Amino acid sequence: MDASAEKLSNEPIDVEGLPRLRAEAFVSVEPRHVLGTIVGCMVAAGGLLVGGIVLNNRTGRPAFLAAGIAAAAALTLSALVSLLAARRISYQVREHDLSLRSGLITRTEATVPYRRVQHVYLSRGLVERSLGLASLSVNSAGPDITVPGLPVDVATSLRAWIVERTGLDADAVVDAAAAPGSGGAETTEDGQDTAPDSDSAPPWAPPMS
Amino acid sequence: MGATDVVIDLREPQRQSRWAIAFVAFRVVRSIGTVQAVVAAFFILTRGLDGRLLIVLPVIALLLVTGSVLSWWRFTFHVVDGEFVVRSGVISVNRLSVPIARIQSISIEQELLHRLVGTVRVSLDTAGSEQTEFRIDAVPRAVADELRRVTGRTAPTDGAVASDTITAAAAATPTSADPSRTADDAQGEVLIAHDLRRLVTAALTSWPWASLVVLAPLFALLDQTGNDLPLPDIDADQARWWWVPLLVAGFVAVAVALNVVRMILQSWGLTVHADHTTLRRSSGLFSRRMDSRDATKVQIVSTGQNPLQRAFGLSTVTLSSIGDGSLEVIGCDAIEVDRFTQAAGSTPAALLAPQRRIHPAQIFLAVRNAVVIAALLGAIAALIVGWWAALAALLVPVTYVRARRHVEHFRWDATSSELVARGRIVDDWSRQSLVRTTNGVRVTRSLFERRRDLARVRIDTAAGSISIGMLPVEHATALRDHVLAAVLLDDDPWM
């Protein structure tokens, strides 16, 4: 085929000349976004511990106390791991793609090019709202990236930046945060409202030129 | 446009064939429950028609017919302003539309019932979900052909020419193997045309287990009626050891025979046409199915070859594009594999000779994990089956052999336009992807990999992914950067 023949080019590539993700250009997110998870874990741990003590006292079976202590310890460990993992999350915004670095033991760097973005999703749960934070999900037809713990102004600006770079229209922008009193998903078409003028610069300089 | 003189204008709302009324009625009965309908019919036949039934039955039949006619009448489809629009609904009206450019594939299926009444079933798939979005039953063939033409899945009538390789190869390929093919089937260049001999060879060399699905209802029936069958009553002391291999051989022979039958039914007259940028696969003895894919939207080309297929030089090729399915062709020889791969815009396998290996630490990691799993499984099983739990230790040498073969045979490489990975444990396999179609890249480093400066790269497309582990970290990041650069430079519409 003509079209196929044109694409059958296998020229050597200059790997050294390719633009690279720079480790120092990653920006950490606010680790406070896991506060809700930590508080939830600690409350549950306290409840299980108290439950174990009460059942032990009533039935005289120490197995309840042991189970309560074990469950509380597991939840405390889980909360600690969440906190440590949250401190590992960072992101990098470049001219043409968004990258997320995450993982405590297994570390992952995921990158989604703006050209492949299908829609952008901004959400704010109860805890995030009280802390002035938001989560931004960037969805493609394949993998998705969710950047948690972004300050609201950064999240909305970043969303506007990605929407502008992808050429998405307002229909593709999902803003759960804008729905009054909601922490869930509700589609609005207010992408244009929160987007800054396309002429104005984003609040950070993209690290790659 | 097809083998018809009727001019179809898809700008005008089109209806299904009138046979669709019967199809709708049948679907309604089936949705109520075929078993319930049979039980009701049995009840009526045995009890006879009394006064009330004489009133109720005609009313039900009238409602069914009226509803079916109204449903047929209200269901229309047409193409307007570059959109395919479907309207349906008797009481509440539904309007579904999709831009023509977003249609990923179009399939035309003609089951035995359709053949009897001269209609087809059309399925249109977009990238919106993994299911087929639009399925229209009982469409006149001429309308379906025009729909396929309008959605860009066929060539201009003056005949677009494929690449020289394809054209030359197609010229030598027989095109009249199956008299049941329509004139439309013969459009475009023929890339692959399997005759009966090739189909039987493909069936005999492929794993036959898929055909055993048909035995499931038989086993269920035996389970219900087994006690009534006149089977000989055999005591344990009458059994002989050689019955076991005989039974296994008999079971395999039945599976192979069923597979041959399945292959002939499903793949009779299997033909692949290349037509401008469209690939069309058609096959089937009683139910004939034609799948069309835009070659420019193919994301991953996969090939597979089991040891028997290797001996006969045959492979299975799969073109994966976004949407509800892949275009798979079984029993292809090396020339056909290259031809098919090239038609999908990828480099023929012969020109891609990947040389890069993965780190042999993969063997240690796999064996270490197997030792841990075997110890855990063995400890748990020991409580239940005693010393037989020691068999769990077999997991370790099996894993070692698998990991060693994987490391020995795995090769990968990236060219300016493609990423290719090949391997062999028992079956040979290869996957190649046009890097420009990538949707996302992940570089992952586990604790084990970090200690050895290794990493895993996963390239995700909308139709699947290619993951390569145990790479030197600098190779992994360079591959990621290369893929991202290729996406940046991509100007082709692929979705």
XYZ file of C-alpha atoms in Angstrom:
704
model
C 0.000 0.000 0.000
C 1.182 3.499 -0.656
C 0.372 4.708 2.824
C 1.974 1.676 4.369
C 5.069 2.001 2.250
C 5.523 5.570 3.421
C 5.439 4.456 7.033
C 7.974 1.703 6.527
C 10.927 3.839 7.457
C 13.413 2.304 9.807
C 16.071 4.955 10.020
C 18.473 4.740 12.976
C 17.509 7.039 15.820
C 19.770 9.307 17.816
C 18.870 8.240 21.335
C 21.215 10.783 22.868
C 19.416 13.654 21.151
C 15.955 12.821 22.524
C 14.382 15.109 25.140
C 14.464 13.350 28.507
C 12.458 13.401 31.680
C 14.643 15.214 34.185
C 14.639 13.790 37.679
C 15.120 17.213 39.277
C 12.103 18.673 37.488
C 9.573 16.501 39.324
C 7.379 18.465 41.746
C 6.156 16.768 44.928
C 2.448 16.769 45.718
C 1.036 17.686 49.129
C 1.313 14.525 51.252
C -1.563 15.863 53.385
C -4.040 14.419 50.887
C -3.744 11.046 52.665
C -4.830 12.619 55.938
C -8.336 11.204 55.465
C -6.952 7.706 54.906
C -4.701 7.993 57.975
C -7.479 9.301 60.209
C -9.825 6.582 58.931
C -7.225 3.882 59.593
C -6.486 5.185 63.084
C -10.186 5.448 64.014
C -10.782 1.908 62.736
C -7.686 0.674 64.597
C -8.895 2.290 67.811
C -12.352 0.778 67.352
C -10.982 -2.716 66.750
C -8.641 -2.418 69.733
C -11.458 -1.286 72.035
C -13.713 -4.013 70.623
C -11.039 -6.635 71.301
C -10.595 -5.426 74.893
C -14.344 -5.372 75.535
C -14.882 -8.857 74.090
C -11.892 -10.163 76.036
C -13.311 -8.787 79.281
C -16.814 -10.134 78.601
C -15.941 -13.588 77.308
C -12.600 -14.117 78.999
C -11.103 -15.290 75.680
C -7.737 -13.598 74.987
C -8.025 -14.525 71.301
C -10.320 -11.496 70.850
C -7.702 -9.202 72.385
C -4.968 -10.712 70.203
C -7.102 -10.332 67.071
C -7.931 -6.713 67.993
C -4.266 -5.850 68.571
C -3.200 -7.555 65.322
C -5.868 -5.742 63.279
C -5.043 -2.396 64.907
C -1.330 -2.944 64.229
C -2.053 -3.812 60.584
C -4.169 -0.676 60.145
C -1.524 1.491 61.803
C 1.105 0.014 59.500
C -1.189 0.643 56.546
C -1.586 4.288 57.590
C 2.178 4.642 57.916
C 2.740 3.103 54.472
C 0.119 5.477 52.996
C 1.951 8.454 54.480
C 5.336 7.288 53.232
C 3.902 6.475 49.788
C 2.256 9.910 49.588
C 5.627 11.548 50.170
C 6.952 9.676 47.128
C 4.357 11.058 44.697
C 5.591 13.754 42.362
C 4.698 14.976 38.906
C 6.333 16.711 36.008
C 4.603 18.899 33.460
C 6.306 19.247 30.128
C 5.248 20.930 26.941
C 3.776 17.772 25.474
C 3.194 15.300 28.287
C 2.414 14.805 31.950
C 4.403 12.366 34.098
C 3.686 10.951 37.528
C 6.251 9.314 39.757
C 4.952 7.112 42.556
C 5.587 3.962 44.575
C 7.259 3.161 47.852
C 8.891 -0.175 47.063
C 8.181 -0.529 43.354
C 8.671 2.887 41.810
C 6.819 3.860 38.693
C 7.126 6.752 36.280
C 4.034 6.959 34.101
C 3.747 9.399 31.223
C 0.723 10.327 29.127
C 1.211 12.572 26.083
C -1.386 15.351 25.857
C -2.151 14.316 22.275
C -3.602 11.069 23.562
C -5.747 12.546 26.335
C -9.459 11.726 26.052
C -10.716 13.649 29.051
C -9.554 15.405 32.194
C -11.201 14.863 35.568
C -10.880 17.140 38.584
C -12.199 15.832 41.901
C -12.231 17.030 45.509
C -13.323 14.764 48.333
C -14.415 15.961 51.755
C -10.920 15.888 53.246
C -9.355 17.421 50.134
C -11.877 20.276 50.222
C -11.106 21.008 53.846
C -7.382 21.055 53.065
C -7.722 23.148 49.895
C -6.490 20.295 47.708
C -7.744 18.525 44.584
C -6.969 15.448 42.470
C -6.517 15.650 38.732
C -7.077 12.564 36.555
C -5.871 12.540 32.983
C -7.490 9.752 30.977
C -6.379 8.387 27.654
C -7.762 5.458 25.646
C -5.104 3.370 27.393
C -3.525 4.218 30.735
C -4.710 6.952 33.091
C -2.782 9.201 35.439
C -4.177 10.635 38.670
C -2.215 13.344 40.426
C -3.506 13.656 44.006
C -2.771 16.374 46.544
C -2.578 19.367 44.229
C -3.410 22.833 45.579
C -6.717 23.857 44.014
C -5.305 26.756 42.014
C -2.531 24.559 40.616
C -5.008 21.786 39.801
C -7.395 24.090 37.932
C -4.550 25.796 36.091
C -3.012 22.457 35.210
C -6.352 21.228 33.947
C -6.746 24.331 31.794
C -3.199 23.896 30.506
C -3.821 20.265 29.517
C -7.180 21.085 27.945
C -5.522 23.816 25.919
C -2.685 21.551 24.832
C -4.956 18.659 23.890
C -7.498 20.760 22.079
C -10.272 19.149 24.124
C -13.580 20.926 24.137
C -15.525 21.656 27.313
C -17.520 18.408 26.951
C -14.405 16.405 27.685
C -13.708 18.181 30.943
C -15.236 16.626 34.034
C -15.228 18.731 37.140
C -16.531 16.994 40.214
C -15.132 19.716 42.419
C -17.367 22.385 40.929
C -20.556 20.576 41.856
C -21.746 22.221 45.073
C -21.330 20.001 48.073
C -20.331 16.978 46.090
C -17.371 14.746 46.401
C -18.583 12.510 43.623
C -18.532 12.769 39.886
C -20.796 15.231 38.179
C -20.255 16.469 34.704
C -20.325 20.152 34.062
C -19.293 22.217 31.123
C -17.492 24.917 33.013
C -14.057 24.124 31.660
C -13.985 27.520 30.051
C -14.881 29.310 33.282
C -11.878 28.151 35.208
C -9.482 28.214 32.296
C -7.198 31.229 32.219
C -6.807 33.196 29.028
C -4.854 31.160 26.579
C -2.478 34.093 26.172
C -1.595 34.174 29.840
C 1.234 31.973 31.025
C 0.519 29.025 33.338
C 1.566 29.470 36.975
C 4.732 27.505 36.394
C 7.194 27.381 33.554
C 7.179 24.030 31.752
C 10.611 22.618 32.460
C 11.315 21.530 28.890
C 11.486 24.105 26.130
C -20.660 -0.411 -4.658
C -21.373 -4.091 -4.822
C -23.261 -6.420 -7.055
C -26.454 -4.437 -7.278
C -28.038 -1.912 -9.604
C -30.223 -0.397 -6.885
C -29.123 3.123 -5.963
C -29.043 3.548 -2.194
C -29.020 7.070 -0.804
C -27.998 6.869 2.834
C -28.841 10.541 3.331
C -32.440 9.362 3.358
C -33.544 7.410 6.445
C -33.239 3.676 5.752
C -35.239 0.882 7.331
C -34.329 -2.708 7.923
C -35.734 -5.397 5.654
C -39.336 -6.364 6.418
C -37.917 -9.644 7.671
C -36.727 -7.616 10.637
C -40.326 -7.731 11.923
C -40.001 -11.494 12.359
C -36.533 -11.022 13.859
C -37.880 -8.513 16.404
C -40.768 -10.816 17.335
C -38.358 -13.706 17.780
C -36.095 -11.526 19.934
C -39.049 -10.557 22.148
C -40.010 -14.227 22.601
C -36.385 -15.065 23.349
C -36.128 -12.245 25.898
C -39.185 -13.665 27.693
C -37.436 -17.010 27.678
C -37.305 -19.716 25.054
C -37.799 -22.388 27.702
C -40.877 -20.613 29.067
C -42.287 -20.322 25.532
C -41.723 -24.053 24.872
C -43.316 -24.959 28.213
C -46.305 -22.737 27.419
C -46.691 -24.332 23.971
C -46.460 -27.802 25.542
C -49.073 -26.810 28.124
C -51.433 -25.580 25.423
C -50.955 -28.663 23.256
C -51.622 -31.060 26.109
C -54.453 -29.157 27.766
C -56.109 -28.000 24.598
C -57.541 -24.563 23.917
C -60.310 -23.600 26.285
C -62.452 -20.473 26.138
C -60.092 -18.095 27.942
C -57.028 -19.162 25.989
C -58.925 -18.639 22.748
C -59.152 -14.948 23.720
C -55.781 -14.466 25.427
C -53.603 -16.102 22.773
C -54.801 -14.006 19.810
C -54.439 -10.871 21.956
C -50.850 -11.779 22.848
C -50.086 -12.598 19.203
C -51.651 -9.318 18.069
C -49.629 -7.336 20.627
C -46.452 -9.110 19.549
C -47.034 -8.454 15.871
C -48.113 -4.843 16.442
C -45.131 -4.126 18.673
C -42.738 -5.724 16.195
C -44.153 -3.775 13.257
C -44.035 -0.487 15.178
C -40.490 -1.220 16.323
C -39.436 -1.939 12.724
C -41.211 1.136 11.432
C -39.663 3.484 14.011
C -36.123 2.143 13.589
C -34.283 4.131 10.943
C -30.663 4.935 10.203
C -28.988 7.373 7.894
C -25.800 9.324 7.348
C -25.948 13.092 7.601
C -23.251 15.738 8.011
C -20.567 13.114 8.472
C -22.493 11.383 11.226
C -24.108 7.963 11.308
C -27.481 8.435 13.003
C -29.843 5.802 14.362
C -33.379 6.665 15.512
C -35.473 4.173 17.386
C -38.253 3.889 19.947
C -42.014 3.756 19.719
C -43.028 5.758 22.783
C -39.776 7.503 23.721
C -37.591 8.315 20.750
C -33.850 7.596 20.976
C -31.341 9.217 18.698
C -27.834 7.786 18.613
C -25.155 9.321 16.458
C -21.459 8.833 15.903
C -19.073 10.745 13.631
C -18.088 8.579 10.667
C -14.412 9.282 11.371
C -14.757 7.700 14.810
C -16.010 4.366 13.461
C -13.245 1.860 14.082
C -14.606 -1.146 12.289
C -17.628 -2.423 10.438
C -18.653 -6.063 10.331
C -21.191 -7.654 8.029
C -22.460 -11.003 9.156
C -24.742 -13.343 7.275
C -26.030 -16.250 9.296
C -27.973 -19.109 7.764
C -31.293 -17.415 8.495
C -30.049 -14.199 6.902
C -28.991 -16.132 3.822
C -32.451 -17.597 3.429
C -34.040 -14.139 3.387
C -31.199 -12.299 1.640
C -30.218 -9.940 4.448
C -27.169 -9.328 6.654
C -26.394 -8.064 10.130
C -24.242 -4.928 10.325
C -22.122 -4.092 13.392
C -20.375 -0.755 13.755
C -17.797 -0.285 16.447
C -16.271 2.886 17.825
C -13.585 3.482 20.428
C -16.212 4.358 23.016
C -16.375 0.962 24.676
C -15.207 -2.596 24.297
C -18.631 -3.619 23.037
C -20.058 -3.069 19.588
C -22.012 0.197 19.716
C -24.372 -0.282 16.767
C -25.785 -3.606 15.656
C -28.498 -3.573 13.004
C -30.124 -6.846 12.076
C -31.845 -7.829 8.827
C -30.377 -5.115 6.630
C -30.635 -5.559 2.847
C -27.225 -6.463 1.450
C -27.149 -3.463 -0.895
C -27.739 -1.068 2.009
C -24.996 -2.732 4.048
C -22.551 -2.446 1.142
C -23.377 1.224 0.692
C -22.985 1.811 4.431
C -19.568 0.217 4.328
C -18.624 2.320 1.330
C -19.788 5.532 2.971
C -17.937 4.787 6.204
C -14.768 4.509 4.150
C -14.198 0.786 4.451
C -13.922 0.137 0.758
C -11.889 1.475 -2.116
C -12.846 3.921 -4.792
C -14.200 2.023 -7.763
C -11.190 2.868 -9.883
C -9.208 0.580 -7.625
C -6.579 1.799 -5.206
C -3.339 -0.076 -5.588
C -1.510 -1.573 -2.679
C 2.241 -1.670 -2.384
C 4.159 -3.520 -5.066
C 4.810 -6.474 -2.816
C 1.172 -6.956 -2.043
C 0.054 -6.482 -5.624
C 2.587 -8.934 -6.956
C 1.759 -11.482 -4.321
C -1.947 -11.074 -4.805
C -1.635 -11.625 -8.533
C -0.399 -15.116 -7.851
C -3.120 -15.890 -5.329
C -6.199 -17.830 -6.382
C -9.389 -15.835 -5.921
C -12.064 -18.297 -6.865
C -11.639 -20.912 -4.173
C -15.148 -20.381 -2.847
C -18.084 -20.017 -5.196
C -20.212 -18.679 -2.350
C -18.231 -15.428 -2.291
C -20.163 -12.478 -3.557
C -18.888 -10.058 -6.138
C -18.164 -7.632 -3.330
C -15.915 -10.162 -1.623
C -13.735 -10.117 -4.683
C -13.078 -6.349 -4.434
C -9.548 -5.215 -3.691
C -6.327 -7.159 -3.630
C -6.430 -10.639 -2.170
C -3.765 -10.980 0.517
C -4.759 -14.359 1.885
C -7.103 -17.048 0.553
C -7.182 -20.359 2.388
C -8.385 -23.453 0.565
C -9.801 -26.573 2.254
C -6.395 -28.249 2.490
C -4.906 -25.262 4.285
C -7.860 -25.084 6.661
C -7.544 -28.756 7.588
C -3.784 -28.342 8.098
C -4.418 -25.279 10.256
C -6.992 -27.183 12.308
C -4.737 -30.212 12.778
C -1.777 -28.082 13.863
C -3.574 -25.720 16.264
C -4.393 -26.531 19.882
C -7.783 -28.261 19.682
C -9.122 -27.360 23.113
C -11.378 -24.510 21.940
C -13.535 -27.057 20.131
C -14.286 -28.864 23.398
C -16.716 -26.099 24.302
C -19.336 -27.927 22.265
C -18.968 -30.927 24.592
C -20.082 -28.943 27.645
C -23.833 -29.353 26.936
C -23.198 -33.051 26.187
C -21.532 -33.562 29.557
C -24.417 -31.713 31.241
C -26.871 -34.027 29.470
C -24.887 -37.113 30.513
C -24.871 -35.820 34.055
C -28.667 -35.750 34.001
C -29.312 -38.970 32.080
C -26.150 -40.968 32.789
C -27.917 -43.356 35.168
C -30.409 -44.315 32.480
C -27.797 -45.073 29.810
C -26.956 -48.754 29.210
C -23.296 -48.338 30.219
C -21.406 -51.497 31.240
C -20.876 -51.881 34.992
C -17.123 -52.132 35.501
C -15.464 -53.151 38.748
C -12.190 -51.565 39.813
C -10.331 -54.881 39.591
C -11.379 -55.273 35.951
C -9.723 -51.963 34.980
C -6.423 -52.109 33.101
C -3.680 -49.470 33.162
C -3.609 -49.160 29.383
C -7.189 -47.907 29.419
C -5.898 -44.553 30.638
C -3.672 -43.699 27.626
C -6.364 -45.157 25.360
C -8.989 -42.875 26.891
C -6.668 -39.876 26.675
C -5.871 -40.679 23.032
C -9.578 -41.053 22.300
C -10.325 -37.756 24.008
C -7.621 -35.966 22.005
C -8.856 -37.582 18.762
C -12.397 -36.341 19.444
C -11.065 -32.859 20.252
C -9.025 -32.762 17.026
C -11.964 -33.991 14.933
C -14.244 -31.371 16.477
C -11.606 -28.733 15.829
C -11.452 -29.652 12.143
C -15.241 -29.376 11.919
C -15.203 -26.063 13.804
C -12.474 -24.678 11.566
C -14.327 -25.653 8.397
C -17.583 -24.151 9.650
C -16.030 -20.896 10.867
C -13.225 -20.364 8.368
C -14.549 -21.824 5.123
C -13.401 -19.634 2.251
C -11.270 -17.485 4.569
C -10.112 -14.540 2.513
C -8.396 -11.266 3.378
C -8.637 -8.369 0.969
C -6.560 -5.204 1.061
C -8.361 -2.311 -0.439
C -6.861 1.193 -0.241
C -6.360 1.513 3.557
C -8.968 -1.103 4.419
C -8.468 -4.738 5.357
C -11.435 -7.080 4.992
C -11.600 -10.595 6.353
C -14.451 -12.855 5.285
C -15.122 -16.465 6.168
C -17.806 -18.963 7.164
C -19.667 -21.889 5.643
C -23.271 -21.421 6.749
C -22.860 -18.139 8.655
C -20.649 -15.893 6.601
C -18.949 -13.007 8.369
C -17.049 -10.086 6.923
C -14.945 -7.818 9.177
C -13.465 -4.578 7.941
C -10.700 -2.661 9.655
C -8.951 0.538 8.757
C -5.300 -0.478 8.356
C -4.140 2.898 9.631
C -5.852 2.217 12.967
C -4.084 -1.062 13.695
C -2.108 -0.678 16.921
C -0.423 -4.025 17.522
C 0.467 -6.913 15.227
C 0.857 -10.264 17.011
C 1.889 -13.649 15.702
C 1.773 -17.028 17.431
C 3.128 -20.433 16.504
C 2.945 -23.639 18.507
C 5.548 -26.417 17.940
C 3.303 -28.294 15.479
C 2.603 -25.125 13.521
C 6.348 -24.447 13.527
C 6.941 -27.827 11.897
C 4.418 -26.996 9.170
C 5.571 -23.373 8.801
C 2.191 -21.895 9.741
C 1.334 -19.026 12.117
C -1.660 -17.192 13.481
C -1.595 -13.449 12.870
C -3.694 -10.971 14.858
C -4.134 -7.293 14.095
C -5.367 -5.445 17.173
C -7.096 -2.128 16.793
C -9.154 -0.147 19.238
C -12.685 -1.367 19.685
C -14.432 -4.673 20.151
C -12.155 -7.101 18.465
C -9.134 -8.058 16.493
C -8.656 -9.289 12.983
C -7.225 -12.802 13.321
C -6.116 -15.090 10.538
C -5.041 -18.644 11.262
C -2.779 -20.922 9.249
C -0.701 -18.291 7.450
C 2.603 -19.244 5.857
C 5.617 -16.921 6.126
C 4.774 -15.031 2.924
C 1.191 -14.444 4.011
C 2.325 -13.279 7.454
C 4.627 -10.702 5.851
C 1.949 -9.618 3.393
C -0.665 -9.202 6.117
C 1.740 -7.408 8.456
C 2.816 -5.017 5.721
C -0.790 -4.286 4.809
C -1.306 -3.161 8.416
C 1.489 -0.613 8.028
C 4.048 -2.623 9.991
C 7.410 -3.946 8.928
C 7.467 -7.586 7.794
C 9.039 -9.887 10.365
C 11.859 -10.835 8.025
C 13.108 -7.235 8.049
C 12.902 -6.926 11.822
C 15.559 -8.958 13.528
C 15.534 -7.825 17.154
C 18.799 -8.546 18.918
C 18.479 -6.926 22.350
C 18.173 -9.338 25.266
C 16.931 -9.027 28.804
C 19.055 -9.460 31.916
C 19.466 -13.096 33.108
C 18.594 -11.947 36.641
C 15.055 -12.735 35.493
C 15.830 -16.435 36.079
C 16.964 -15.837 39.673
C 13.921 -13.661 40.408
C 11.472 -16.198 38.971
C 13.083 -19.122 40.834
C 13.264 -17.183 44.100
C 9.572 -16.334 43.874
C 8.766 -19.939 42.965
C 10.669 -21.216 46.013
C 8.674 -18.928 48.304
C 5.337 -19.885 46.707
C 6.201 -23.614 46.709
C 7.184 -23.462 50.390
C 3.931 -21.733 51.319
C 1.783 -24.039 49.182
C 3.660 -27.088 50.464
C 3.216 -26.064 54.102
C -0.521 -25.539 53.656
C -0.990 -28.693 51.577
C 1.000 -30.774 54.089
C -1.772 -30.216 56.628
C -4.280 -31.709 54.212
C -2.523 -34.337 52.083
C 0.624 -35.146 54.072
C 3.741 -36.046 52.137
C 2.028 -35.546 48.787
C 2.550 -31.845 49.517
C 6.183 -32.356 48.499
C 4.926 -32.275 44.898
C 4.665 -28.484 45.319
C 8.470 -28.474 45.044
C 8.078 -29.370 41.338
C 7.069 -25.754 40.817
C 10.714 -24.720 41.240
C 12.351 -26.731 38.406
C 9.396 -26.010 36.097
C 9.761 -22.279 36.780
C 13.503 -22.513 36.266
C 13.111 -24.150 32.847
C 10.436 -21.628 31.810
C 12.455 -18.612 32.965
C 15.624 -19.899 31.366
C 13.898 -20.486 28.020
C 12.301 -17.047 28.276
C 15.649 -15.339 28.841
C 17.331 -17.398 26.116
C 14.739 -16.675 23.452
C 13.396 -13.217 24.327
C 14.547 -10.466 21.979
C 13.360 -6.922 21.612
C 14.277 -3.827 19.664
C 12.963 -0.423 18.712
C 13.278 1.117 15.284
C 12.350 4.677 14.420
C 8.745 3.602 13.898
C 8.206 0.329 15.724
C 8.767 -1.615 18.905
C 9.059 -5.366 18.542
C 9.334 -8.144 21.108
C 9.638 -11.871 20.455
C 9.902 -14.904 22.649
C 9.441 -18.617 23.019
C 8.718 -20.864 25.952
C 6.647 -23.529 24.235
C 4.902 -21.441 21.598
C 6.715 -18.819 19.527
C 5.153 -15.393 19.803
C 5.880 -11.879 18.628
C 4.261 -8.510 19.169
C 5.083 -5.356 17.297
C 3.594 -1.946 17.741
C 3.795 1.296 15.844
C 5.249 3.528 18.540
C 3.397 6.589 17.271
C 0.109 5.008 18.405
C 1.228 4.860 22.046
C -1.142 6.320 24.624
C 1.130 6.106 27.636
C 4.464 4.811 28.863
C 5.412 3.427 32.272
C 8.873 2.790 33.588
C 8.695 0.624 36.718
C 11.536 -0.348 39.045
C 10.998 -2.892 41.783
C 13.395 -3.203 44.707
C 15.053 -6.169 42.980
C 15.490 -4.183 39.766
C 16.727 -1.038 41.529
C 19.562 -2.965 43.177
C 20.746 -4.100 39.748
C 20.099 -0.866 37.808
C 17.309 -2.536 35.857
C 13.789 -1.428 34.966
C 10.587 -2.501 33.191
C 9.007 -0.515 30.363
C 5.356 -0.841 29.482
C 4.068 0.734 26.278
C 0.289 1.081 26.327
C -1.802 1.502 23.222
C -5.562 1.573 22.969
C -5.534 -2.034 21.756
C -3.095 -3.599 24.183
C 0.359 -3.200 25.572
C 3.912 -4.417 25.236
C 5.861 -4.839 28.452
C 9.591 -5.530 28.599
C 11.245 -6.163 31.949
C 14.806 -6.573 33.179
C 16.251 -3.868 30.939
C 19.232 -1.717 31.860
C 17.651 1.423 33.254
C 19.289 3.662 30.650
C 17.754 1.519 27.866
C 14.354 1.720 29.547
C 14.386 5.514 29.843
C 15.800 5.924 26.327
C 12.998 3.728 24.970
C 10.427 5.824 26.832
C 11.871 9.063 25.495
C 11.965 7.653 21.983
C 8.313 6.592 22.159
C 7.219 9.985 23.505
C 9.121 11.730 20.711
C 7.419 9.491 18.138
C 3.975 10.389 19.550
C 4.878 14.066 19.411
C 5.807 13.818 15.738
C 2.722 11.779 14.811
C 0.385 13.533 12.408
C -1.722 10.550 11.392
C -5.309 10.210 12.556
C -5.335 6.791 14.195
C -8.374 6.898 16.425
